[in-house]
Amino acid sequence: MAEVIRELISEEKVDARIRELGEQISKDYAGESVHLVCILKGACIFMCDLAKRIRVPLSMDFMTVSSYGSGTQSSGIVRIKKDLDDPIKGLNVLIVEDIVDSGRTLHYLTEVFKERGCKSVRTCTLLDKPERRVVDLDVDYVGFMIPNQFVVGYGMDYDQRYRDLPFIGVVEFTEE
Ligand code: IMP
Ligand code: MG
């Protein structure tokens, strides 16, 4: 079996959409500042590009989470592997994700951050697979809705590979 990556969303489309998200976020937080929280590793490229398009004062922090279970399916238990460096009390937190699938990660983090006393918590994701949702979650900023396909590139991996691709692609397996 050979792997090929089929382009789903081009580099140009990703770039244009991030500019739009930056505009919207800048309007919504006008007169305020925003604290971007990157969910590593998948969201790192997206968050850096998004930050360049936001025109209100901002700060950044980084977190690593994992959701694991006994089998191949996620158990829905989200664990913080690397916590934020700094307290978020009183800040306008914007959680930045690469992709929302079941919704458990963002749902859990939103609750945790509210308990830490931030002024506001909103969520931003580059991609959303709404068909896969198992928890009730409204994401505030969504780059693109996509069908239920496994995607890579622009920070997202398959077995730690393909994060460096400048576009978003679907992994396909072919007989060689
Ligand atoms: P959720 O908690 O089920 O919403 O899981 C979201 C996380 O699953 C994302 O942050 C990704 O790390 C991972 N994920 C879900 N779908 C994909 C995909 O198609 N490609 C790469 N990672 C994915
Ligand atoms: Mg992720």
Tab-separated table of C-alpha atoms and ligand atoms in Angstrom:
chain	number	residue	atom	x	y	z
A	1	MET	CA	0.000	0.000	0.000
A	2	ALA	CA	1.291	3.444	-0.897
A	3	GLU	CA	0.078	6.676	0.628
A	4	VAL	CA	-0.816	9.650	-1.479
A	5	ILE	CA	-2.005	13.022	-0.275
A	6	ARG	CA	-4.893	14.504	-2.245
A	7	GLU	CA	-5.253	18.260	-1.885
A	8	LEU	CA	-8.528	19.251	-0.241
A	9	ILE	CA	-7.973	22.957	0.523
A	10	SER	CA	-5.231	24.902	-1.253
A	11	GLU	CA	-2.616	27.075	0.414
A	12	GLU	CA	-4.225	30.181	-1.147
A	13	LYS	CA	-7.675	29.320	0.236
A	14	VAL	CA	-6.285	28.645	3.709
A	15	ASP	CA	-4.421	31.946	3.663
A	16	ALA	CA	-7.471	33.921	2.475
A	17	ARG	CA	-9.722	32.362	5.107
A	18	ILE	CA	-7.241	33.082	7.904
A	19	ARG	CA	-7.205	36.749	6.865
A	20	GLU	CA	-11.026	36.779	7.160
A	21	LEU	CA	-10.927	35.113	10.583
A	22	GLY	CA	-8.336	37.671	11.705
A	23	GLU	CA	-10.596	40.515	10.564
A	24	GLN	CA	-13.583	39.080	12.407
A	25	ILE	CA	-11.622	38.444	15.609
A	26	SER	CA	-10.128	41.966	15.469
A	27	LYS	CA	-13.631	43.452	15.212
A	28	ASP	CA	-15.072	41.273	17.964
A	29	TYR	CA	-12.261	42.103	20.419
A	30	ALA	CA	-11.954	45.789	19.463
A	31	GLY	CA	-10.851	47.817	22.493
A	32	GLU	CA	-9.784	44.626	24.323
A	33	SER	CA	-6.809	42.294	24.213
A	34	VAL	CA	-6.891	38.566	23.473
A	35	HIS	CA	-4.879	35.677	24.925
A	36	LEU	CA	-4.387	32.978	22.285
A	37	VAL	CA	-4.055	29.427	23.620
A	38	CYS	CA	-2.592	27.012	21.089
A	39	ILE	CA	-3.442	23.331	21.392
A	40	LEU	CA	-0.189	21.616	20.422
A	41	LYS	CA	1.002	20.323	18.167
A	42	GLY	CA	-1.595	20.470	15.426
A	43	ALA	CA	-2.658	24.092	15.851
A	44	CYS	CA	0.814	25.664	15.946
A	45	ILE	CA	1.066	26.700	12.287
A	46	PHE	CA	-2.537	27.912	12.207
A	47	MET	CA	-2.159	29.975	15.369
A	48	CYS	CA	1.025	31.678	14.206
A	49	ASP	CA	-0.531	32.633	10.869
A	50	LEU	CA	-3.753	33.757	12.565
A	51	ALA	CA	-1.857	35.900	15.095
A	52	LYS	CA	-0.304	37.882	12.222
A	53	ARG	CA	-3.817	38.839	11.014
A	54	ILE	CA	-5.212	39.990	14.376
A	55	ARG	CA	-5.029	43.723	15.009
A	56	VAL	CA	-5.744	43.931	18.747
A	57	PRO	CA	-3.051	43.476	21.417
A	58	LEU	CA	-2.447	39.775	21.975
A	59	SER	CA	-0.467	37.323	24.037
A	60	MET	CA	0.091	33.582	23.540
A	61	ASP	CA	0.377	30.407	25.553
A	62	PHE	CA	0.580	26.734	24.635
A	63	MET	CA	-0.987	23.547	25.956
A	64	THR	CA	-0.722	19.862	25.093
A	65	VAL	CA	-3.680	17.545	25.674
A	66	SER	CA	-4.397	13.931	24.859
A	67	SER	CA	-7.581	11.917	24.741
A	68	TYR	CA	-7.036	8.201	24.896
A	69	GLY	CA	-8.932	4.990	25.559
A	70	SER	CA	-8.442	1.259	25.773
A	71	GLY	CA	-8.944	0.594	22.082
A	72	THR	CA	-8.418	2.586	18.952
A	73	GLN	CA	-11.338	4.884	19.724
A	74	SER	CA	-10.902	7.921	21.929
A	75	SER	CA	-12.402	7.295	25.370
A	76	GLY	CA	-13.416	10.889	25.646
A	77	ILE	CA	-11.174	11.369	28.663
A	78	VAL	CA	-9.117	14.458	27.974
A	79	ARG	CA	-5.861	14.771	29.878
A	80	ILE	CA	-3.626	17.851	30.115
A	81	LYS	CA	-0.071	16.728	29.291
A	82	LYS	CA	1.510	20.178	29.263
A	83	ASP	CA	-0.357	22.944	31.056
A	84	LEU	CA	-0.261	26.671	30.326
A	85	ASP	CA	2.802	28.548	31.559
A	86	ASP	CA	0.849	31.487	32.984
A	87	PRO	CA	-2.423	32.087	34.879
A	88	ILE	CA	-5.388	33.183	32.743
A	89	LYS	CA	-7.510	34.884	35.414
A	90	GLY	CA	-9.131	38.010	33.999
A	91	LEU	CA	-8.009	37.386	30.395
A	92	ASN	CA	-10.033	37.037	27.189
A	93	VAL	CA	-8.942	33.531	26.208
A	94	LEU	CA	-9.294	32.336	22.635
A	95	ILE	CA	-8.543	28.605	22.342
A	96	VAL	CA	-7.045	27.804	18.938
A	97	GLU	CA	-7.451	24.258	17.589
A	98	ASP	CA	-6.543	22.601	14.310
A	99	ILE	CA	-9.694	20.500	13.960
A	100	VAL	CA	-12.822	19.712	15.963
A	101	ASP	CA	-13.946	16.112	15.724
A	102	SER	CA	-16.013	14.709	18.629
A	103	GLY	CA	-15.792	18.130	20.269
A	104	ARG	CA	-14.606	16.636	23.570
A	105	THR	CA	-11.260	18.434	23.683
A	106	LEU	CA	-12.706	21.927	23.235
A	107	HIS	CA	-15.679	21.200	25.475
A	108	TYR	CA	-13.386	20.038	28.291
A	109	LEU	CA	-10.917	22.912	27.921
A	110	THR	CA	-13.676	25.509	27.840
A	111	GLU	CA	-14.959	24.225	31.185
A	112	VAL	CA	-11.460	24.084	32.728
A	113	PHE	CA	-10.637	27.618	31.623
A	114	LYS	CA	-13.925	29.037	32.924
A	115	GLU	CA	-13.087	27.565	36.332
A	116	ARG	CA	-9.736	29.379	36.221
A	117	GLY	CA	-11.599	32.676	36.202
A	118	CYS	CA	-10.839	34.103	32.792
A	119	LYS	CA	-12.899	37.067	31.655
A	120	SER	CA	-14.160	35.214	28.572
A	121	VAL	CA	-13.487	31.955	26.736
A	122	ARG	CA	-14.041	31.547	23.020
A	123	THR	CA	-12.956	28.878	20.568
A	124	CYS	CA	-11.428	29.008	17.109
A	125	THR	CA	-10.717	26.058	14.822
A	126	LEU	CA	-9.292	25.875	11.336
A	127	LEU	CA	-11.434	22.849	10.474
A	128	ASP	CA	-14.667	21.376	11.759
A	129	LYS	CA	-16.100	17.907	11.088
A	130	PRO	CA	-19.658	18.477	12.383
A	131	GLU	CA	-20.819	14.951	11.435
A	132	ARG	CA	-18.526	13.514	14.108
A	133	ARG	CA	-19.727	15.614	17.032
A	134	VAL	CA	-20.683	13.707	20.213
A	135	VAL	CA	-20.881	16.624	22.657
A	136	ASP	CA	-22.918	19.775	22.300
A	137	LEU	CA	-20.399	22.470	21.332
A	138	ASP	CA	-20.691	25.735	19.465
A	139	VAL	CA	-17.340	26.819	18.052
A	140	ASP	CA	-17.093	30.615	17.793
A	141	TYR	CA	-14.762	30.827	14.768
A	142	VAL	CA	-14.537	28.091	12.128
A	143	GLY	CA	-12.237	28.211	9.097
A	144	PHE	CA	-13.808	25.449	7.015
A	145	MET	CA	-16.428	22.751	7.535
A	146	ILE	CA	-15.215	19.470	6.039
A	147	PRO	CA	-16.761	16.025	5.561
A	148	ASN	CA	-15.774	13.069	7.709
A	149	GLN	CA	-12.328	12.452	6.208
A	150	PHE	CA	-8.916	12.186	7.843
A	151	VAL	CA	-6.901	15.252	6.920
A	152	VAL	CA	-3.244	16.227	7.218
A	153	GLY	CA	-1.035	19.208	6.520
A	154	TYR	CA	-0.875	22.751	7.800
A	155	GLY	CA	0.144	21.420	11.233
A	156	MET	CA	-1.954	18.240	11.236
A	157	ASP	CA	-0.302	14.838	11.149
A	158	TYR	CA	-0.794	11.212	10.280
A	159	ASP	CA	1.613	9.329	12.535
A	160	GLN	CA	3.620	12.556	13.099
A	161	ARG	CA	4.124	13.104	9.363
A	162	TYR	CA	2.830	15.742	6.919
A	163	ARG	CA	2.588	18.617	9.442
A	164	ASP	CA	4.824	20.672	7.161
A	165	LEU	CA	2.533	20.626	4.101
A	166	PRO	CA	1.410	24.189	3.267
A	167	PHE	CA	-2.070	22.964	2.172
A	168	ILE	CA	-4.707	20.653	3.687
A	169	GLY	CA	-4.895	17.176	2.192
A	170	VAL	CA	-6.615	13.825	2.594
A	171	VAL	CA	-4.545	10.664	3.056
A	172	GLU	CA	-5.417	8.030	0.462
A	173	PHE	CA	-4.028	4.525	0.218
A	174	THR	CA	-3.355	2.988	-3.190
A	175	GLU	CA	-2.178	-0.441	-4.378
A	176	GLU	CA	1.318	-0.030	-5.750
B	1	IMP	P1	-11.954	15.887	19.491
B	1	IMP	O1	-11.688	16.030	20.961
B	1	IMP	O2	-12.573	14.544	19.186
B	1	IMP	O3	-12.747	17.007	18.902
B	1	IMP	O4	-10.540	15.747	18.824
B	1	IMP	C1	-9.905	16.768	18.172
B	1	IMP	C2	-8.459	16.343	17.946
B	1	IMP	O5	-8.382	15.108	17.218
B	1	IMP	C3	-7.766	17.343	17.047
B	1	IMP	O6	-7.152	18.346	17.803
B	1	IMP	C4	-6.740	16.488	16.323
B	1	IMP	O7	-5.573	16.403	17.112
B	1	IMP	C5	-7.363	15.136	16.239
B	1	IMP	N1	-7.980	14.920	14.898
B	1	IMP	C6	-9.290	14.736	14.644
B	1	IMP	N2	-9.508	14.559	13.327
B	1	IMP	C7	-8.299	14.656	12.728
B	1	IMP	C8	-7.868	14.588	11.339
B	1	IMP	O8	-8.647	14.402	10.382
B	1	IMP	N3	-6.537	14.748	11.123
B	1	IMP	C9	-5.635	14.954	12.130
B	1	IMP	N4	-6.004	15.032	13.418
B	1	IMP	C10	-7.315	14.882	13.719
B	2	MG	MG	-5.240	18.620	18.160
